[in-house]
Short mmCIF file of C-alpha atoms in Angstrom, two decimals:
data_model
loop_
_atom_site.label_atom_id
_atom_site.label_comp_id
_atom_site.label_asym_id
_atom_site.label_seq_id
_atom_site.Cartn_x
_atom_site.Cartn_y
_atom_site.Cartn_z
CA UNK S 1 26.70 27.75 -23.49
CA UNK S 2 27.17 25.34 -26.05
CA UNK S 3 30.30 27.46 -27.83
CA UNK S 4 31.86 27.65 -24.49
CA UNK S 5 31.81 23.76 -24.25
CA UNK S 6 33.40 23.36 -27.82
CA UNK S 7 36.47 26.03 -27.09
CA UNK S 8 36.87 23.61 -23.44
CA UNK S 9 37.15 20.61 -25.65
CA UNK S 10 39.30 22.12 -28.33
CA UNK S 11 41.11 23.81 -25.55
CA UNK S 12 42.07 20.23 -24.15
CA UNK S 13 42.53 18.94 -27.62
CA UNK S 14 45.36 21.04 -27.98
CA UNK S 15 46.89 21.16 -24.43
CA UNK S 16 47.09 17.30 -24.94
CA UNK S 17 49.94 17.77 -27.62
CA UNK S 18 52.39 19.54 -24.92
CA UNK S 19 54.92 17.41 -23.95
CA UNK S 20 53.72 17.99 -19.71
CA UNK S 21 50.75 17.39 -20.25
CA UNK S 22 50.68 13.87 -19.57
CA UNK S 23 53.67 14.15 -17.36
CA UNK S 24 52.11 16.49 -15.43
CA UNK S 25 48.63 14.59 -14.47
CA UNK S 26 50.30 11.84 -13.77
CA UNK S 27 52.95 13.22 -11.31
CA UNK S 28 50.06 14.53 -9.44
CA UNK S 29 48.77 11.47 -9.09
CA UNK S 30 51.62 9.79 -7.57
CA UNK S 31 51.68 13.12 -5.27
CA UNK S 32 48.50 12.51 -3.73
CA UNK S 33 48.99 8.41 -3.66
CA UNK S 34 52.17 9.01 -1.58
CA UNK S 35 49.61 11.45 0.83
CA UNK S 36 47.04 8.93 0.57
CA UNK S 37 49.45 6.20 1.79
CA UNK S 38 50.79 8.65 4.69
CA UNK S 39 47.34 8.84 6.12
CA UNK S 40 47.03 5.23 5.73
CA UNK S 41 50.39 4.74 7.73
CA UNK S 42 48.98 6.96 10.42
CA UNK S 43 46.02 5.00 10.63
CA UNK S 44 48.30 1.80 11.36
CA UNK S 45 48.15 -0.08 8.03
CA UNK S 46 51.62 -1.72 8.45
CA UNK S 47 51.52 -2.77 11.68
CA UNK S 48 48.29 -4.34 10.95
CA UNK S 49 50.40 -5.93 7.75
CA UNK S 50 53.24 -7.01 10.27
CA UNK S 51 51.24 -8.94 12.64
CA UNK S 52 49.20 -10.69 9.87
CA UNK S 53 51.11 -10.39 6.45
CA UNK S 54 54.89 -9.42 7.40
CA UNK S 55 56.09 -10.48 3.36
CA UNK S 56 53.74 -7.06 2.41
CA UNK S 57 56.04 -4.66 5.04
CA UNK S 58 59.78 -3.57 5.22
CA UNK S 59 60.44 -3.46 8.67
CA UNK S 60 63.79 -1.87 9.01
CA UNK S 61 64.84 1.38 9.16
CA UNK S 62 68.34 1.82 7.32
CA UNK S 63 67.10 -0.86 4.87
CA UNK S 64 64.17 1.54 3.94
CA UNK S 65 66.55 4.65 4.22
CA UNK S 66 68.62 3.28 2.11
CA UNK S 67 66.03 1.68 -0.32
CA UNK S 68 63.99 5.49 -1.13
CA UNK S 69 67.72 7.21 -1.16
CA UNK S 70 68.78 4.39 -4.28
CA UNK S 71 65.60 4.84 -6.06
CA UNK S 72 65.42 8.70 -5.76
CA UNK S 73 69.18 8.73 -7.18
CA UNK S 74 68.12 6.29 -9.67
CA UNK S 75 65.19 7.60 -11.19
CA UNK S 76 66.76 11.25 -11.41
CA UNK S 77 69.66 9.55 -13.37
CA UNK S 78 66.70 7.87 -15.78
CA UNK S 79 65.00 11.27 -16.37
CA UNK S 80 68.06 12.79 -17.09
CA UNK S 81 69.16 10.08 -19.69
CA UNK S 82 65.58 9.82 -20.95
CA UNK S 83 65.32 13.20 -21.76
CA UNK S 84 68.47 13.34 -23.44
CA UNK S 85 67.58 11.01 -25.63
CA UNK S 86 64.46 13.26 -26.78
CA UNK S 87 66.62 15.88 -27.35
CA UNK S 88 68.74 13.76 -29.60
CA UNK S 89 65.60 12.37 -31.53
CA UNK S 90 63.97 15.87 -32.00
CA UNK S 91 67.50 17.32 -33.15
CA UNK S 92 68.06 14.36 -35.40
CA UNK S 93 64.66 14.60 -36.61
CA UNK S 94 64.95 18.28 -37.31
CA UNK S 95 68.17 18.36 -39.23
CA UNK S 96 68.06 15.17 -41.24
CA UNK S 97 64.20 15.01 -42.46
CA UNK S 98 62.12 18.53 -41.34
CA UNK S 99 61.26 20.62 -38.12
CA UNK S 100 58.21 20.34 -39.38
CA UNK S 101 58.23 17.19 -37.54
CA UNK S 102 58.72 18.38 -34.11
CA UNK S 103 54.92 18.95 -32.98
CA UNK S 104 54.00 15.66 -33.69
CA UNK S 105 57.06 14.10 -32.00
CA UNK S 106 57.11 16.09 -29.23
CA UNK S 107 53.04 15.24 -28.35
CA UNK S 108 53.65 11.11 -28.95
CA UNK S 109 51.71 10.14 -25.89
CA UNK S 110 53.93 7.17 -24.89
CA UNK S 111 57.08 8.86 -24.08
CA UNK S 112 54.44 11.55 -22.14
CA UNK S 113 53.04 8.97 -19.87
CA UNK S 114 56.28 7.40 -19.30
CA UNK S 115 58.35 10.46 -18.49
CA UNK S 116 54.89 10.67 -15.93
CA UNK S 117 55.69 7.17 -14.57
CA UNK S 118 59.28 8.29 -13.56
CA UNK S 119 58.17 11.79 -12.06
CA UNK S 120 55.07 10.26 -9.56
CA UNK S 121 57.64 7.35 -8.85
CA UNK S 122 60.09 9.87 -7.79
CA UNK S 123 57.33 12.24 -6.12
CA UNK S 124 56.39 8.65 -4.76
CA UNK S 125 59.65 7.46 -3.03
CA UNK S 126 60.67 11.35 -1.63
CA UNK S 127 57.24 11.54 0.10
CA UNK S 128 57.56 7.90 1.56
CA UNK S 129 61.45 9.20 2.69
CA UNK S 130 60.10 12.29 4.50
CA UNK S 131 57.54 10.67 6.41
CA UNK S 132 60.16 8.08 8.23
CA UNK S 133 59.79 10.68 11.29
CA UNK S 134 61.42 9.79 14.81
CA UNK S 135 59.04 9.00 18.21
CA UNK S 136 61.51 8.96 21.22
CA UNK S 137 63.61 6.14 20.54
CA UNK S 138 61.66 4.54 17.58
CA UNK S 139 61.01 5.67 14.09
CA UNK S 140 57.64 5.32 12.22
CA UNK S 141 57.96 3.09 10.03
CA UNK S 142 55.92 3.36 6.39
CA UNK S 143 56.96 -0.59 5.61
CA UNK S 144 53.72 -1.29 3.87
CA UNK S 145 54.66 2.02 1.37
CA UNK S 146 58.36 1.49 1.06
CA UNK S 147 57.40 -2.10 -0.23
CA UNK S 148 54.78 -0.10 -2.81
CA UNK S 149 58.00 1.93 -3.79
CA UNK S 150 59.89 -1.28 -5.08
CA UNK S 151 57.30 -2.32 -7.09
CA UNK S 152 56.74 1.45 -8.51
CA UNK S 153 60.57 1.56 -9.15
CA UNK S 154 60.10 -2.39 -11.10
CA UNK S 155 57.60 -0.20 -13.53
CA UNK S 156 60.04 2.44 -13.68
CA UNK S 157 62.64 0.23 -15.12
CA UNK S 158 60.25 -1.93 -17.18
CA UNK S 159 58.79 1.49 -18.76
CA UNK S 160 62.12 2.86 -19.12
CA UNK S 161 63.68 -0.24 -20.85
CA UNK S 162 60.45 -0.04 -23.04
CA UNK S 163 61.50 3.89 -24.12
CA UNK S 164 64.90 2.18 -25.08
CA UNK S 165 63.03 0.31 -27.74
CA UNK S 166 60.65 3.14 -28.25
CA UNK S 167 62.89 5.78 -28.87
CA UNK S 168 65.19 3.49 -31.32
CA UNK S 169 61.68 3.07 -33.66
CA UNK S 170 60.89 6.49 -33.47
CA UNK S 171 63.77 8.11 -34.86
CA UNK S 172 63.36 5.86 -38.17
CA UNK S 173 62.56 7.99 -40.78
CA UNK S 174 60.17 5.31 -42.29
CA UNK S 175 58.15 4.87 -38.71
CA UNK S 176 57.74 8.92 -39.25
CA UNK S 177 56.66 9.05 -42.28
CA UNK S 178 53.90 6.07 -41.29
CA UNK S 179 53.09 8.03 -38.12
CA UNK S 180 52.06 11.05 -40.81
CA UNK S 181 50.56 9.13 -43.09
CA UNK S 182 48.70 7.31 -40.90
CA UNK S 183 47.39 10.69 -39.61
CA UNK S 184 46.81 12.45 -42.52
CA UNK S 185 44.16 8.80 -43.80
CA UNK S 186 42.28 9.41 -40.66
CA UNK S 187 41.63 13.14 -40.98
CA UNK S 188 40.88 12.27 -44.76
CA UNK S 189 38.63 9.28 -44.23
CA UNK S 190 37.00 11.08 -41.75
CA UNK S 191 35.90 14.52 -44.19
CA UNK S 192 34.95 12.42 -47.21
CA UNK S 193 32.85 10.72 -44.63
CA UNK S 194 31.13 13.60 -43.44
CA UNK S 195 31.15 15.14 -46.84
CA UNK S 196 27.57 15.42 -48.65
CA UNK S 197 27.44 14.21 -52.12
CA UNK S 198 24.81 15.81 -53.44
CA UNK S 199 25.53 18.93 -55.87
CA UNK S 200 24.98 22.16 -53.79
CA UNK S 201 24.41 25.88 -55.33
CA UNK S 202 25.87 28.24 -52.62
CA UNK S 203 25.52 32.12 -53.01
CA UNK S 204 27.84 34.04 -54.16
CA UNK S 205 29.57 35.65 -51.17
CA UNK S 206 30.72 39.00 -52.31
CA UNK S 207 28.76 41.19 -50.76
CA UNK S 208 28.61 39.49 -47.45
CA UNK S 209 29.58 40.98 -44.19
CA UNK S 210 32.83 40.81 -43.10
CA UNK S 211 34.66 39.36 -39.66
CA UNK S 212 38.06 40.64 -39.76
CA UNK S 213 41.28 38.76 -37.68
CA UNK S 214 41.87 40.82 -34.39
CA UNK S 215 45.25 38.72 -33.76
CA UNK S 216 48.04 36.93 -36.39
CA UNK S 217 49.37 33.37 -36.67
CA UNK S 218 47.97 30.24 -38.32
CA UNK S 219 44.52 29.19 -38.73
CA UNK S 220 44.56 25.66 -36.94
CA UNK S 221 40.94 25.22 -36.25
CA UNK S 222 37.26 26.22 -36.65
CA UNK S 223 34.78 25.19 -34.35
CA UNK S 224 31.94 24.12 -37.39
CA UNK S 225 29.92 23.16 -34.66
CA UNK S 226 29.75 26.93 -33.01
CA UNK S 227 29.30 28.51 -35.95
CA UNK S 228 26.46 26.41 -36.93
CA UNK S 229 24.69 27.20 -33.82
CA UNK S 230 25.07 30.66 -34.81
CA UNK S 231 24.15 30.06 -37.86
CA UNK S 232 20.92 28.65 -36.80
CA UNK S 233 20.06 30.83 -34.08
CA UNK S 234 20.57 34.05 -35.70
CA UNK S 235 19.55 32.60 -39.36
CA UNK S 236 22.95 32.89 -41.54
CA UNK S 237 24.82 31.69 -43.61
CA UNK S 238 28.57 31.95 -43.14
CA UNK S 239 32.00 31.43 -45.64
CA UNK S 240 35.01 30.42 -43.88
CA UNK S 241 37.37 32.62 -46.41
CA UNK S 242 41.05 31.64 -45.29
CA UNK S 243 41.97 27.66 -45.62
CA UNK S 244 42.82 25.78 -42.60
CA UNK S 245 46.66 26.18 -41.78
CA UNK S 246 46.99 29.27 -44.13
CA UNK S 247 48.70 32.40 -41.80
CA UNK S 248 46.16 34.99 -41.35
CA UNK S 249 47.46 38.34 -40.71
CA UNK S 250 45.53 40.81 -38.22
CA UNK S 251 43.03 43.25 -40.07
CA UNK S 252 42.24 40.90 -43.07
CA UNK S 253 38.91 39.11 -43.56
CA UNK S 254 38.30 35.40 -41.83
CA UNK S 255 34.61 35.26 -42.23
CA UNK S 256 31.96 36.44 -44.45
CA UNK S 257 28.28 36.44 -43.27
CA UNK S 258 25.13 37.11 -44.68
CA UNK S 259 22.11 38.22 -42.36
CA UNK S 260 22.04 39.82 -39.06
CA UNK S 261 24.79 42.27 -38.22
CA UNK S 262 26.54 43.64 -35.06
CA UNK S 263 29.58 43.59 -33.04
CA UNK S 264 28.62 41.20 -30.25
CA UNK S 265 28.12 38.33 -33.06
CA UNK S 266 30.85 39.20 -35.02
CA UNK S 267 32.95 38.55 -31.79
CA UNK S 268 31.10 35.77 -31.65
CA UNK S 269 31.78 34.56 -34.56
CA UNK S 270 35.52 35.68 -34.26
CA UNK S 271 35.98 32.88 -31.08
CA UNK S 272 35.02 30.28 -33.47
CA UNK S 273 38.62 30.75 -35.21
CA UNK S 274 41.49 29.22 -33.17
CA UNK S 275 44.86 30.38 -33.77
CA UNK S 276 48.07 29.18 -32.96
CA UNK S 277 51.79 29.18 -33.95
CA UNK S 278 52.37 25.65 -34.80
CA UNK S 279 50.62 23.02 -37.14
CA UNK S 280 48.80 19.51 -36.20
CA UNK S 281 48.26 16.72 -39.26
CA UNK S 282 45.09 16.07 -36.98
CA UNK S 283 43.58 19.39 -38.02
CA UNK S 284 45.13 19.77 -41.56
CA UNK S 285 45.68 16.80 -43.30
CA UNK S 286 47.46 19.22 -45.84
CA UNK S 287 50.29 19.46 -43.64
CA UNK S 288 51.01 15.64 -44.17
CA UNK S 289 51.86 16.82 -47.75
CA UNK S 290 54.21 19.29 -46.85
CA UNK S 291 56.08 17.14 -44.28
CA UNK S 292 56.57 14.44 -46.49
CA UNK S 293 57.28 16.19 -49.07
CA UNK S 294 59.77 18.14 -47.29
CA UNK S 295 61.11 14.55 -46.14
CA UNK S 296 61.60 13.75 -50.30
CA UNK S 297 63.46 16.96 -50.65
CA UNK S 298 65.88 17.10 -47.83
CA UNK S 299 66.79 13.03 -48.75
CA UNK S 300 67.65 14.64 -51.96
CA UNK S 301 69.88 16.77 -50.83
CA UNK S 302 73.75 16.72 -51.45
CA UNK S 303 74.74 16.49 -47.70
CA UNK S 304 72.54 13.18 -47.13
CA UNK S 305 72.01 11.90 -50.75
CA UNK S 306 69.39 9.17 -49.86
CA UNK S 307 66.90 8.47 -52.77
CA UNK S 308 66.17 5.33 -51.16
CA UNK S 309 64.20 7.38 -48.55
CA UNK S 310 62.46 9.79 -51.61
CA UNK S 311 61.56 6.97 -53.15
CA UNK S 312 59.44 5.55 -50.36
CA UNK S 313 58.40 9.30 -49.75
CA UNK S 314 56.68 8.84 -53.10
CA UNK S 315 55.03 6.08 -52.63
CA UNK S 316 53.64 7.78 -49.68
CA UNK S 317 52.30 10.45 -51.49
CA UNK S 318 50.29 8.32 -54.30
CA UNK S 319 48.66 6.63 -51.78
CA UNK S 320 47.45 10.04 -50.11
CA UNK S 321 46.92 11.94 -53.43
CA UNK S 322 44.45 8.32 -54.47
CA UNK S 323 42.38 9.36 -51.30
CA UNK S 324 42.41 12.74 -52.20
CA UNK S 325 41.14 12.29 -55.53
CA UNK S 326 37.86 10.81 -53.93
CA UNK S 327 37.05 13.87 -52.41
CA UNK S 328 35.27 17.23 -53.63
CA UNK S 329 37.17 20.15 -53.74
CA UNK S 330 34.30 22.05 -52.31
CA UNK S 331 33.40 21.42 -48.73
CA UNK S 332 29.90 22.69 -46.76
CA UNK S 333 28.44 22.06 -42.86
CA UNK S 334 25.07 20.65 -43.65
CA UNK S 335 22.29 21.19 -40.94
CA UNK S 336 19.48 18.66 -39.80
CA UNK S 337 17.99 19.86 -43.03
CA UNK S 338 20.62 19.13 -45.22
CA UNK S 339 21.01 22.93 -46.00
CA UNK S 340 24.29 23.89 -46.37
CA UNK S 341 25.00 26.72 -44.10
CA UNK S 342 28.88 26.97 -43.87
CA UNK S 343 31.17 27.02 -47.08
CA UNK S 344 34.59 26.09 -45.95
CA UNK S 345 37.43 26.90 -48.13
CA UNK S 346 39.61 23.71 -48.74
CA UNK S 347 42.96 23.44 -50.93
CA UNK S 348 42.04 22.31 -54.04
CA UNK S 349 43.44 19.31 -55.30
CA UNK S 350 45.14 20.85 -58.60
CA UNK S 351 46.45 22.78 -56.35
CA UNK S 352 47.76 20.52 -54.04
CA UNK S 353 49.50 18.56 -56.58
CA UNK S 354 50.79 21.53 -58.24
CA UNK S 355 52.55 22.31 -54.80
CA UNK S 356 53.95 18.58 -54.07
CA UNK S 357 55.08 18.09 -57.98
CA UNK S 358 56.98 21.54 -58.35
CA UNK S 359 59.40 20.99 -55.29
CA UNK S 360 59.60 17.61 -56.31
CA UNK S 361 60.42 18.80 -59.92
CA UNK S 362 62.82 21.07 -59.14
CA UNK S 363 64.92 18.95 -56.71
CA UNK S 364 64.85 15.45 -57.96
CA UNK S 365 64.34 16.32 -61.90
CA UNK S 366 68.35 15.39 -62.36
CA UNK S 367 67.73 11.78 -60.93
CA UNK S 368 66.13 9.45 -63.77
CA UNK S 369 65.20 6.94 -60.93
CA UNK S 370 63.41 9.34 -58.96
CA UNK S 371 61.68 10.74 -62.29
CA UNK S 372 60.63 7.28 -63.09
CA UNK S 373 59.10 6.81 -59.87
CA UNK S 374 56.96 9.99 -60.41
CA UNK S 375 55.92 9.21 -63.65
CA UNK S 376 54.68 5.75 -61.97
CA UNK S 377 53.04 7.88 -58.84
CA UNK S 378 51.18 10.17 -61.96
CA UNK S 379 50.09 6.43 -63.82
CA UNK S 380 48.58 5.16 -60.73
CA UNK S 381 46.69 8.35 -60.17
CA UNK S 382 45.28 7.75 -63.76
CA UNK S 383 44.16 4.57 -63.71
CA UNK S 384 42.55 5.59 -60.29
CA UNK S 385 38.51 3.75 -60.45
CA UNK S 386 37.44 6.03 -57.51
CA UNK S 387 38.07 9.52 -58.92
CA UNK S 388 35.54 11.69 -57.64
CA UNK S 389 35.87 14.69 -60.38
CA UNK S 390 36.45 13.90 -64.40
CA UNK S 391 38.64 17.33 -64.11
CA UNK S 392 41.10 15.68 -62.09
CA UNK S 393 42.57 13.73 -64.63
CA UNK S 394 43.18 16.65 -67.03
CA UNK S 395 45.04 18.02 -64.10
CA UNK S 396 47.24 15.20 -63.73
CA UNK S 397 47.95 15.44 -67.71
CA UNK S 398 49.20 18.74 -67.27
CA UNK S 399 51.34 17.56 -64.58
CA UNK S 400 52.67 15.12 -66.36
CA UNK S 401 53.65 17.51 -69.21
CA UNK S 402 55.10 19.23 -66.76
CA UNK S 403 57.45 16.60 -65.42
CA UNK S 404 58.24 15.57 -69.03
CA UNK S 405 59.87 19.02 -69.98
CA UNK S 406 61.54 19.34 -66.54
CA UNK S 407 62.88 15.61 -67.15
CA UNK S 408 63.86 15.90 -71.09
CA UNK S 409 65.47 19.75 -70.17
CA UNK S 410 67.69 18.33 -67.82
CA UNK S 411 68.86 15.22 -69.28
CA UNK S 412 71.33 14.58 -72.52
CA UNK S 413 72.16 10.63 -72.27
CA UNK S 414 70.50 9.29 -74.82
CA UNK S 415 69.30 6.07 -72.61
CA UNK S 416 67.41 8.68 -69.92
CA UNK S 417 65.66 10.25 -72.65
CA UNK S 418 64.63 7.15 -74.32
CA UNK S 419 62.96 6.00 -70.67
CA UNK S 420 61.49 9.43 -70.50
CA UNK S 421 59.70 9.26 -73.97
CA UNK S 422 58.73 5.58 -72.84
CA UNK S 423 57.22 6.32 -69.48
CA UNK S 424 55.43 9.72 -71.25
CA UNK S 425 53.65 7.20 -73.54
CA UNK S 426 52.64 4.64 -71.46
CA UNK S 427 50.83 7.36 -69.93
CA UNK S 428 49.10 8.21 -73.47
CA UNK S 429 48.47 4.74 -73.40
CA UNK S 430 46.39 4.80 -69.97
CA UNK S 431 44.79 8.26 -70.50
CA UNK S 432 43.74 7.62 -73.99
CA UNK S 433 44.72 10.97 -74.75
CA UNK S 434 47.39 12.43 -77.20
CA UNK S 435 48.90 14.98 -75.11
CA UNK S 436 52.17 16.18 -77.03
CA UNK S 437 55.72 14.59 -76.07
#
C-alpha cells in the first residue's frame, strides 16, 4: 500500500509543474462558487440584502447586463494579452539563454494561479449572466452576485497589473539564473543533509540480479522510500545503476539486486523508477549545472556577445561547485539501523567539473577576462575550508592545468600570457604544490 501512496505523491509532484494545473483547480472553483451563489439567489439572498443592506445588491437589470457583458469582454482580452506575453518570455528565454529553461518557467506557480484568477472570474461573471432569467414581466435579479463579480473583476486587474511586473522580472536573465541556483542549494542542502558520514563498505554488485528498463526516456526520479520497503520486506539490498537524469534506453539494466528473485518483485521494483521526457532542478540538482552553464556559453556566443552575463554565470557556478565539494561522491539509503541498503549512483564531482570546465574551455578560452574569472572560480575552490574529500583538490589541479594550456594555446599578446603565468602561480601559491606551468 505504502508504494502506491509514494507514486500518488510523486504523481502530484509532477502534475504540479504543468502550466493547468493551477489554472485548472482554480477555475473549478470559481465554477462551483458561481453555482453556489445561484442556489443562494434562489433561496432569496438579495432580496433579503435589498430590504436590509441595499449598498451589498445591484438592483437593475441593464446595469447588471451590461456590467457581466464588460467584464466577460474584458477578462478574455487579459487572457489573451497575458498569455502572449508567456509566449514571448518562453521564446525569449529559449533563444537568448537555453530551452533548457522552459520546464521551470513554464511551472512558476504565480503566473499559474493568476492565469486561474482570470479563468474562475470569467467562469464567475458568464454563470452570474446566464442566470438573469425572465418571470412574466420581471427578471430575477442575482444583485447580491453581480456586486461579488465587481469585486472578482478588482482582483482580476490587481493580479493582472501584478503579472505586468512579474513577467518584466522574469525574463531577466539574472532573476533566472537565481531562480536555478536557488533550486539547485535546496536540493543540495537537502542530500548532504540526509547523507551519512560514516565510511560504508558496500558489496560489490557484479553478480547481482538484474531489473532491466521496459520503456525509454530520462530517469527523473526514484522512489528511495519504495524501494526500501522492499528492501526490508523481502531482505535486499539494491544498486540504483543509471544516475538520476541520465536517458535510459529500453532493455538495459536500471537495478541490480541481491536476494530473492522473481518477476512480480522485479516489477515491483521496476515502478520505483519514474520516467519522463523533460528535466526538473528539484530532482537533479545536476541539471542546474548544465543550464547555467549553457547560459555562459550561449552569452558567449557571436550573435549576443555578452560576457557580462558569463561572468556572473561563473560566479554562479563557484558558489554551487563550493557546496558540492562538501558532499561525498558516494551516496546510500540508510535504514532504522543505519545499514545501508540502497547504493545510488551520483555524478561524481571530477566529473562534474570536468563537464562544466570543458564547454567553458572551449568557448570562452579566446577571452582573457573570462579566463581570469575561471582561474579565480578554480582559487576559490582551493582555498575551500569545507572540502569533504582531500582528492578533490588534485582534481581541481588538473583542471587548472587544463585551463592553462587551453589559455596559453590560444593567446600570443605578450600582456595575456603574462596574466596567464600570473594567475597559474598564484594558484601554486594557494595549493602549495608545484604543478608545471
Amino acid at each position: 500500500m505504502k508504494k502506491y501512496i509514494y507514486k500518488i505523491l510523486k504523481s502530484l509532484d509532477k502534475l504540479e509543474s504543468n502550466i493547468a494545473f493551477y489554472p485548472s483547480i482554480i477555475s473549478l472553483f470559481g465554477m462551483l462558487f458561481a453555482f453556489f451563489m445561484i442556489y443562494l439567489e434562489s433561496k432569496g439572498v438579495s432580496k433579503y440584502l435589498v430590504e436590509h443592506a441595499p449598498i451589498l445588491v445591484v438592483n437593475n437589470t441593464e446595469t447588471a447586463r451590461s456590467l457581466l457583458t464588460t467584464f466577460i469582454a474584458g477578462l478574455i482580452s487579459i487572457m489573451v494579452f497575458s498569455f502572449s506575453l508567456v509566449m514571448i518570455l518562453l521564446n525569449q528565454a529559449s533563444s537568448n539563454f537555453s530551452p533548457r529553461l522552459l520546464p521551470g518557467l513554464i511551472s512558476n506557480r504565480r503566473h499559474q494561479i493568476i492565469l486561474g484568477i482570470y479563468n474562475s472570474t470569467l467562469l464567475y461573471c458568464i454563470f452570474t449572466l446566464v442566470s438573469i432569467t425572465p418571470q412574466g414581466d420581471k427578471y430575477q435579479l442575482p444583485g447580491f452576485s453581480v456586486l461579488l463579480s465587481i469585486v472578482f473583476m478588482t482582483l482580476s486587474l490587481g493580479s493582472f497589473i501584478y503579472f505586468i511586473h512579474s513577467i518584466s522580472q522574469e525574463i531577466q536573465v539574472n532573476t533566472i539564473m537565481d531562480k536555478i541556483f536557488k533550486k539547485a542549494k535546496v536540493r543540495l542542502d537537502k542530500l548532504i543533509e540526509d547523507e551519512k558520514h560514516n565510511d560504508t563498505a558496500f558489496e560489490d554488485t557484479s553478480n547481482w540480479n538484474h531489473v532491466m528498463a521496459d520503456s525509454t526516456g530520462y530517469m527523473q526520479d526514484v522512489s528511495l522510500n519504495s524501494l526500501a520497503d522492499l528492501a526490508e520486506e523481502y531482505e535486499l539490498k539494491i544498486e540504483i545503476v543509471p544516475i538520476k537524469g541520465a536517458y535510459v534506453l529500453k532493455g538495459i539494466p536500471i537495478l541490480k539486486y541481491k536476494g530473492h528473485s522473481d518477476d512480480d518483485l522485479e516489477k515491483q521494483l521496476a515502478k520505483a523508477i519514474t520516467f519522463s521526457n523533460s528535466e526538473l532542478i528539484e530532482d537533479n540538482y545536476v541539471l542546474a549545472f548544465k543550464q547555467i552553464t549553457e547560459i555562459a556559453l550561449k552569452a558567449m556566443s557571436p550573435g549576443i556577445n555578452d560576457p557580462g552575463t558569463c561572468i556572473n554565470c561563473i560566479d554562479y557556478l563557484t558558489e554551487l561547485f563550493a557546496l558540492r565539494m562538501t558532499k561525498k561522491d558516494k551516496s546510500y539509503y540508510f535504514n532504522e539501523d543505519d545499514t545501508a541498503l540502497i547504493s545510488i549512483k551520483t555524478v561524481s564531482f571530477e566529473q562534474l567539473l570536468y563537464n562544466v570546465m570543458a564547454s567553458l574551455r572551449t568557448y570562452c578560452k579566446h577571452d582573457i577576462i573570462i579566463v581570469q574569472k575561471l582561474f579565480l572560480m578554480l582559487q576559490y575552490l582551493l582555498q575551500n575550508n569545507d572540502v569533504l574529500i582531500e582528492s578533490y583538490n588534485e582534481i581541481i589541479v588538473n583542471e587548472i592545468q587544463n585551463l592553462e594550456k587551453d589559455a596559453l594555446d590560444n593567446h600570443k599578446n605578450e600582456a595575456d600570457i603574462r596574466v596567464i603565468k600570473a594567475s597559474v602561480k598564484k594558484l601554486q601559491q594557494v595549493n602549495n604544490s608545484a604543478f608545471e606551468i
